[in-house]
PDB file of C-alpha atoms and ligand atoms in Angstrom:
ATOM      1  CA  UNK Y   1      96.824 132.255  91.828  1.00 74.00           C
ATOM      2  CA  UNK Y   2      97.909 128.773  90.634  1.00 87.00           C
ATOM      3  CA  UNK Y   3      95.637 126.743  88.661  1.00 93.00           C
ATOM      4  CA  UNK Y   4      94.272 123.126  90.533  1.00 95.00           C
ATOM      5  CA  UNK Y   5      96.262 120.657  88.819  1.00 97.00           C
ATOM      6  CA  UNK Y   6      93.391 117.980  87.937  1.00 96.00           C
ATOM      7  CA  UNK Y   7      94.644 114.491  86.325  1.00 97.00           C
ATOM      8  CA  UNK Y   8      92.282 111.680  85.104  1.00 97.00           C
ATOM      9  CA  UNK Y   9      93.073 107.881  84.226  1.00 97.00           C
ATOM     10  CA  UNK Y  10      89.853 104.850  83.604  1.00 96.00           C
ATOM     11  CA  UNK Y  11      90.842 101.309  84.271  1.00 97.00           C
ATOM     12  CA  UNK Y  12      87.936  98.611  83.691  1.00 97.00           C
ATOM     13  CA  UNK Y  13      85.044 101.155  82.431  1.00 96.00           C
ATOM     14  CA  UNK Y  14      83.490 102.230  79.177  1.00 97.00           C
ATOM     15  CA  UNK Y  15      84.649 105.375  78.676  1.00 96.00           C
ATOM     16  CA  UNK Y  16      81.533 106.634  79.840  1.00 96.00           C
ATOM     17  CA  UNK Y  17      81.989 108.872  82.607  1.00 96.00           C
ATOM     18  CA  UNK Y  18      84.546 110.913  81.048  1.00 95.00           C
ATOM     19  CA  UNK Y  19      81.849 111.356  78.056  1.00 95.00           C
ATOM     20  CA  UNK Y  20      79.635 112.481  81.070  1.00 93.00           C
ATOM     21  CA  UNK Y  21      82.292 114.912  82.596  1.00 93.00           C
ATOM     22  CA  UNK Y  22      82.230 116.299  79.426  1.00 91.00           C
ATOM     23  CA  UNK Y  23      78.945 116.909  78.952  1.00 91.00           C
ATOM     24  CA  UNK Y  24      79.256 119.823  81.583  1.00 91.00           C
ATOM     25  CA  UNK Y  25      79.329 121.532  78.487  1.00 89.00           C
ATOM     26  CA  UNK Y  26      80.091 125.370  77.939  1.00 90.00           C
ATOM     27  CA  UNK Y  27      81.027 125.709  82.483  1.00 92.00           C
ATOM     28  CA  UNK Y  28      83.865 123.416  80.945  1.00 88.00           C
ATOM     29  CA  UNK Y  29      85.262 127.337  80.325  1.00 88.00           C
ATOM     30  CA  UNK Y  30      84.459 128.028  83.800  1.00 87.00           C
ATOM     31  CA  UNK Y  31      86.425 125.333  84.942  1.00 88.00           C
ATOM     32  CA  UNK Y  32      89.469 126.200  82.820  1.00 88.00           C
ATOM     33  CA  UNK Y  33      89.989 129.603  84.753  1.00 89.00           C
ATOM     34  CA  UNK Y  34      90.431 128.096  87.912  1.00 92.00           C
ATOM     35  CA  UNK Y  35      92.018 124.018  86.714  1.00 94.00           C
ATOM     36  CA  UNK Y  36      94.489 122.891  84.512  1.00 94.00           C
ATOM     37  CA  UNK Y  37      94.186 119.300  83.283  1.00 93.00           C
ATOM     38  CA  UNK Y  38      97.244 117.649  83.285  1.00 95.00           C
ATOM     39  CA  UNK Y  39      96.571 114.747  81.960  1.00 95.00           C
ATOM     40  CA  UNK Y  40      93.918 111.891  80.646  1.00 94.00           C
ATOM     41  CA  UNK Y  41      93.061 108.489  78.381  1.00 92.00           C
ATOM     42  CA  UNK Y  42      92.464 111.124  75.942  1.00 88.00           C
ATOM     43  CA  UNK Y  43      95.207 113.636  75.764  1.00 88.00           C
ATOM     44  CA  UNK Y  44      98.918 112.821  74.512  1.00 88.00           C
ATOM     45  CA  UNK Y  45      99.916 113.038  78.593  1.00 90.00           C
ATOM     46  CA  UNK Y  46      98.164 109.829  79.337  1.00 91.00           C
ATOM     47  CA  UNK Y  47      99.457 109.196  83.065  1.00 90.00           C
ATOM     48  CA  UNK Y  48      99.933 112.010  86.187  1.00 95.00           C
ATOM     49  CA  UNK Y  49     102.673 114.254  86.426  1.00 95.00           C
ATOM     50  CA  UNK Y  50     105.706 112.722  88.611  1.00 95.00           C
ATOM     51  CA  UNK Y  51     105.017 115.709  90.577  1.00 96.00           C
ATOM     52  CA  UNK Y  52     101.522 114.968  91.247  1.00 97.00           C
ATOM     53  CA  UNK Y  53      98.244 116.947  91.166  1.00 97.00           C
ATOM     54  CA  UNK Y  54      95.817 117.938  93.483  1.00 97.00           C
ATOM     55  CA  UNK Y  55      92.331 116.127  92.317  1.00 97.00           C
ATOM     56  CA  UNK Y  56      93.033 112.653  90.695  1.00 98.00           C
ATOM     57  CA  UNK Y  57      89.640 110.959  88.770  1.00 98.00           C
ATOM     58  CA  UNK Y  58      89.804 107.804  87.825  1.00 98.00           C
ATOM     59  CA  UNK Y  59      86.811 105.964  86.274  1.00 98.00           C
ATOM     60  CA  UNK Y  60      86.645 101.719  86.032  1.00 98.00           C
ATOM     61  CA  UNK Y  61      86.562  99.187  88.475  1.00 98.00           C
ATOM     62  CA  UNK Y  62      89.464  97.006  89.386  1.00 98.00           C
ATOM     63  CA  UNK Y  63      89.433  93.989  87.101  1.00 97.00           C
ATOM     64  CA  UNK Y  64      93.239  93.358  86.444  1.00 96.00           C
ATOM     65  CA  UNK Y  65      96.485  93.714  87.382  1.00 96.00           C
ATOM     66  CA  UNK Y  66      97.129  96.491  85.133  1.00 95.00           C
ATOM     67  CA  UNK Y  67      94.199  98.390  86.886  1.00 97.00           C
ATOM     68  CA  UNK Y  68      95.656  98.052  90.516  1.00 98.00           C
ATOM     69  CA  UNK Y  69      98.575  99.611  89.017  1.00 97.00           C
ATOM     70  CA  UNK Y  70      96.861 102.349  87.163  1.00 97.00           C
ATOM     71  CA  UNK Y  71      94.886 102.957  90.828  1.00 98.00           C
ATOM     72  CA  UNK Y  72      98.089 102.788  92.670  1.00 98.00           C
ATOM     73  CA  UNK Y  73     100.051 105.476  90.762  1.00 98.00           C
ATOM     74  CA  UNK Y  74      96.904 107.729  90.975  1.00 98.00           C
ATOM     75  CA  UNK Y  75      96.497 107.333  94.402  1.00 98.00           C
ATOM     76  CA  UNK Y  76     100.557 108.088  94.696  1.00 98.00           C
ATOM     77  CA  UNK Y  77     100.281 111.197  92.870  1.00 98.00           C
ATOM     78  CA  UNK Y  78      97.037 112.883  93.915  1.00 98.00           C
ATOM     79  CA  UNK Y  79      96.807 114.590  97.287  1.00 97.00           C
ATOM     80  CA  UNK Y  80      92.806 113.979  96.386  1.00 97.00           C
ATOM     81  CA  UNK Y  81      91.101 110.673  94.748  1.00 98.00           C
ATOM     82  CA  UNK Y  82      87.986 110.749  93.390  1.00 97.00           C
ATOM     83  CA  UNK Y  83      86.265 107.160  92.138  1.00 98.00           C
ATOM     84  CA  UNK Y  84      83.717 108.309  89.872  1.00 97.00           C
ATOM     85  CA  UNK Y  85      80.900 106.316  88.614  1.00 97.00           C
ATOM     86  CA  UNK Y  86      79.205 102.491  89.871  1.00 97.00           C
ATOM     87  CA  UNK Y  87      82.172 100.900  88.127  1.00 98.00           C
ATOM     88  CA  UNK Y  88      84.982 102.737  90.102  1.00 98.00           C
ATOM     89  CA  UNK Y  89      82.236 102.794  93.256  1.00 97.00           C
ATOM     90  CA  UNK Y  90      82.116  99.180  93.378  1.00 97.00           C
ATOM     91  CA  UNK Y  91      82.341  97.070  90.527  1.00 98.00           C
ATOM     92  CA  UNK Y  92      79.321  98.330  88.541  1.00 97.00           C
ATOM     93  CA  UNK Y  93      78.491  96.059  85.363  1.00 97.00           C
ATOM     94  CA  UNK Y  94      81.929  94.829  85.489  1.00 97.00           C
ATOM     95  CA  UNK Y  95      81.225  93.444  88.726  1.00 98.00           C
ATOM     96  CA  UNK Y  96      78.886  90.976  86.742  1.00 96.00           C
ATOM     97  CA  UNK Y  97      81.825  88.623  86.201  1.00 96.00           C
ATOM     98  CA  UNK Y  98      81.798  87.782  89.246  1.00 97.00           C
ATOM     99  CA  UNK Y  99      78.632  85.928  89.186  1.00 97.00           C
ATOM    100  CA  UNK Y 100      80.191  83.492  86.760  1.00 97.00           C
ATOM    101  CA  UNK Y 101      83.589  83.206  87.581  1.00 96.00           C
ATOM    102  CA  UNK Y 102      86.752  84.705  85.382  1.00 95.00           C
ATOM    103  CA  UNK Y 103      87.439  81.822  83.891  1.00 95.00           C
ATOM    104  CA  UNK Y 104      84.092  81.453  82.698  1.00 96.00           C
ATOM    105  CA  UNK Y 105      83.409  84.591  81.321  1.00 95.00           C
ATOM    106  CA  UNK Y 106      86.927  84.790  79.802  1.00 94.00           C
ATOM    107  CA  UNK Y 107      85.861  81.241  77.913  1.00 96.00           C
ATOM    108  CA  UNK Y 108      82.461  82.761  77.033  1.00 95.00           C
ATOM    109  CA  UNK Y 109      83.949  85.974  75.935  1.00 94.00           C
ATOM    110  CA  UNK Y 110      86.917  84.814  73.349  1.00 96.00           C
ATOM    111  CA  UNK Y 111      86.407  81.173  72.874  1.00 97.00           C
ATOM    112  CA  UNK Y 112      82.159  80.126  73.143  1.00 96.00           C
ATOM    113  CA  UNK Y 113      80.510  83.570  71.745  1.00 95.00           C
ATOM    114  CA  UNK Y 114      78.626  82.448  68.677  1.00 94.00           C
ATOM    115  CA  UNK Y 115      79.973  84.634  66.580  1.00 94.00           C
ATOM    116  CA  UNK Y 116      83.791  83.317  67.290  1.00 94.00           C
ATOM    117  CA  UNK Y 117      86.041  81.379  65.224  1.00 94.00           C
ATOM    118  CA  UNK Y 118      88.598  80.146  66.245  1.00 93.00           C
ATOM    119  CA  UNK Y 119      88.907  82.210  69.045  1.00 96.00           C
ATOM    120  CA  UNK Y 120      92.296  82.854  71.522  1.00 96.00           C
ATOM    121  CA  UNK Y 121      92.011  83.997  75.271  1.00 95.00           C
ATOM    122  CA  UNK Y 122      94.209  86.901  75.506  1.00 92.00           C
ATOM    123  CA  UNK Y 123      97.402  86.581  76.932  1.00 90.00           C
ATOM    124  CA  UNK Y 124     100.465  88.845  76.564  1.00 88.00           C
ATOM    125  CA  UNK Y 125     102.549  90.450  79.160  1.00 83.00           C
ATOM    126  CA  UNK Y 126     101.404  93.968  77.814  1.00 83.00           C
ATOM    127  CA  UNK Y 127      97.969  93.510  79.288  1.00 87.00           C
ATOM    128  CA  UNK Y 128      96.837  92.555  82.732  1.00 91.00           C
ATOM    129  CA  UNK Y 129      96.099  89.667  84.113  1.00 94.00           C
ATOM    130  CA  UNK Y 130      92.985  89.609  84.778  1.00 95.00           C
ATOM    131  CA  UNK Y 131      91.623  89.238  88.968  1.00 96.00           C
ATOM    132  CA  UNK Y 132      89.647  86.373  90.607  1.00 95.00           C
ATOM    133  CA  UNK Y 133      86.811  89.307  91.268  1.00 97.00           C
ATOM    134  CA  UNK Y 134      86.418  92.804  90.370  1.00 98.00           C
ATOM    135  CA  UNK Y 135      86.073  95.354  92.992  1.00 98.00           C
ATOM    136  CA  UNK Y 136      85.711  99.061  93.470  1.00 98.00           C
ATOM    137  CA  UNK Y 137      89.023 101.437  93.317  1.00 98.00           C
ATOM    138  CA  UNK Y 138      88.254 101.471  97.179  1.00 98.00           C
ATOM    139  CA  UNK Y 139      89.684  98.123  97.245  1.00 98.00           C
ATOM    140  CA  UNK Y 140      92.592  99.128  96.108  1.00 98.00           C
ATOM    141  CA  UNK Y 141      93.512 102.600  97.085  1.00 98.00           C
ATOM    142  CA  UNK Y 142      91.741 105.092  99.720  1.00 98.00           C
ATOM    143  CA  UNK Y 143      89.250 106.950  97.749  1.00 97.00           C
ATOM    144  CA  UNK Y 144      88.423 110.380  99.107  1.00 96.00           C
ATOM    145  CA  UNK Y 145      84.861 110.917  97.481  1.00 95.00           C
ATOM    146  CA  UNK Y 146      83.044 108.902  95.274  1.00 95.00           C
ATOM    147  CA  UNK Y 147      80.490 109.536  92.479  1.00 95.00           C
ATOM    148  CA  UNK Y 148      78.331 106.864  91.824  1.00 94.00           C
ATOM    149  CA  UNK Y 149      76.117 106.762  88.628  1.00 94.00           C
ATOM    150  CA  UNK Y 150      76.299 104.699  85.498  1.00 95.00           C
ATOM    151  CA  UNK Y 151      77.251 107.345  84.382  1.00 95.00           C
ATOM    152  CA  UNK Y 152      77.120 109.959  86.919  1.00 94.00           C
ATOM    153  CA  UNK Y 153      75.702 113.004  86.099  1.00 92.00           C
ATOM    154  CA  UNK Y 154      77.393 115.990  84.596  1.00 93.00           C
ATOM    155  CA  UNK Y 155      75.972 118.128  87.304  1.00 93.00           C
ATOM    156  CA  UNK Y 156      77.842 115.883  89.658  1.00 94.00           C
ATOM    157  CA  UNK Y 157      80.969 116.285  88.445  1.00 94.00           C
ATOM    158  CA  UNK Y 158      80.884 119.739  87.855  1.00 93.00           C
ATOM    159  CA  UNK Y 159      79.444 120.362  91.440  1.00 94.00           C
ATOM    160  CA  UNK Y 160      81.829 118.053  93.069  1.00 94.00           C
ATOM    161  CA  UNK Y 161      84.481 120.396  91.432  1.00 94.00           C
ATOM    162  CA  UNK Y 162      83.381 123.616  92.246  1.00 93.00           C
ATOM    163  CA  UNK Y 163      82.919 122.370  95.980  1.00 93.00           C
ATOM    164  CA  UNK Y 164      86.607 121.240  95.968  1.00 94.00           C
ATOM    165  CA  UNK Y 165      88.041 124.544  94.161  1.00 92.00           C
ATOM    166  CA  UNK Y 166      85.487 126.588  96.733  1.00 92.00           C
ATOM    167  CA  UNK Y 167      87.826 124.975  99.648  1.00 91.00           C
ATOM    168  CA  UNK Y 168      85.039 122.692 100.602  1.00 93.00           C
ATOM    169  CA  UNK Y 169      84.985 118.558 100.636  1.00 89.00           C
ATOM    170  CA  UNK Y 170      81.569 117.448  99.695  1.00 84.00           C
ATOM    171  CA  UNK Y 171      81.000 114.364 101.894  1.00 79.00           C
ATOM    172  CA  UNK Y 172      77.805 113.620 100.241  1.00 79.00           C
ATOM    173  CA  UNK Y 173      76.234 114.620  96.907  1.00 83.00           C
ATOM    174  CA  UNK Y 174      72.790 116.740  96.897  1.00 85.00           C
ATOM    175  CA  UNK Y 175      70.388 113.676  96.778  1.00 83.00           C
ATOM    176  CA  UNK Y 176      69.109 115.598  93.813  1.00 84.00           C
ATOM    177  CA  UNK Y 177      72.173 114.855  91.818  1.00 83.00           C
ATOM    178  CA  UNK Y 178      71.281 111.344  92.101  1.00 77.00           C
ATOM    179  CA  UNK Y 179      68.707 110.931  89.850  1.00 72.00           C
ATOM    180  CA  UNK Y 180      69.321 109.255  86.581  1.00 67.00           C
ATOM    181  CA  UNK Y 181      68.131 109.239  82.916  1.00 62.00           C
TER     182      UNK Y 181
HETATM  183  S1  SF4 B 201      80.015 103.506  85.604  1.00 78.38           S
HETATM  184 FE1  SF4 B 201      78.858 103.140  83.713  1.00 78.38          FE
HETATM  185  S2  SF4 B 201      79.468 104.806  82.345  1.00 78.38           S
HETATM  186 FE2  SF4 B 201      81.043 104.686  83.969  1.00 78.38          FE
HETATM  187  S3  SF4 B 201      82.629 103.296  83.168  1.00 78.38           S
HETATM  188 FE3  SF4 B 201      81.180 102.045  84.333  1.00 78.38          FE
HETATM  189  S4  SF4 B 201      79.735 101.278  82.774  1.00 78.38           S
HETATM  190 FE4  SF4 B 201      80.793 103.037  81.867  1.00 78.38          FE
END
């Protein structure tokens, strides 16, 4: 039987919930049997296949422009989206610049941070611009499942998974997946 084709791609995170995902540890070998990872921020393939996959992850909130495209190719290339972790959910700890304004933070970040001399605000056409306020992927893209958590559990991800590869679409995570260290 063919392997599910899974690809996975962060945008405004930490890196965080892909340490999580891998902290399902040894049923990592489980998954491999059944899944085939395509791609990842972490593997020389850093973007999805032209011919798409069936699960797309992607991790982050949407904070630039560079994000909404990193979203919108997912989204274009994976019959199946999932927005894991609070960033990707809706904004998360990113989301925090929103309470001061981009500018704001931006000028606090690179230019009024004790520790800066002579700072610079970013600005090159290789990175994003970044958004008046960060959202969730949602905002974005359709998301088909989401798993919140900062970072979500490993048992999440690795029951989200075997839902999906056991032909099933979890609507709703076990409320006991939800608890966090
Ligand atoms: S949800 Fe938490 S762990 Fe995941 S990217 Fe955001 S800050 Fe990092």
């Amino acid at each position: 039987m063919a392997k599910i084709k899974i690809a996975t791609d962060w945008l405004a995170g930490c890196a965080g919930c892909h340490m999580s995902f891998l902290d399902i540890d040894e049923r990592i070998v489980q998954l491999l049997d059944a899944v085939e990872f395509t791609s990842s921020p972490v593997t020389d393939l850093k973007h999805p296949p032209k011919e798409g996959v069936d699960i797309g992850i992607l991790e982050g909130a949407i904070s630039n422009t560079h994000n909404v495209e990193v979203a919108k190719q997912m989204r274009e290339r994976a019959r199946f989206l999932i927005a894991v972790g609070d960033c990707a959910t809706f904004g998360g700890v990113v989301a925090m610049r929103n309470l001061c304004g981009t500018d704001a933070a931006l000028r606090r970040a690179y230019l009024e941070t004790e520790s800066v001399c002579g700072g610079v605000i970013p600005d090159s056409q290789e990175l994003g611009k970044p958004l008046e306020m960060v959202t969730g992927v949602d905002s974005v893209v359709k998301v088909d499942l989401f798993i919140p958590g900062c970072p979500p559990r490993a048992d999440a991800f690795f029951y989200a998974l075997s839902e999906l590869l056991a032909g099933r679409t979890p609507v709703v995570l076990p409320p006991e997946l939800f608890l966090y260290d």
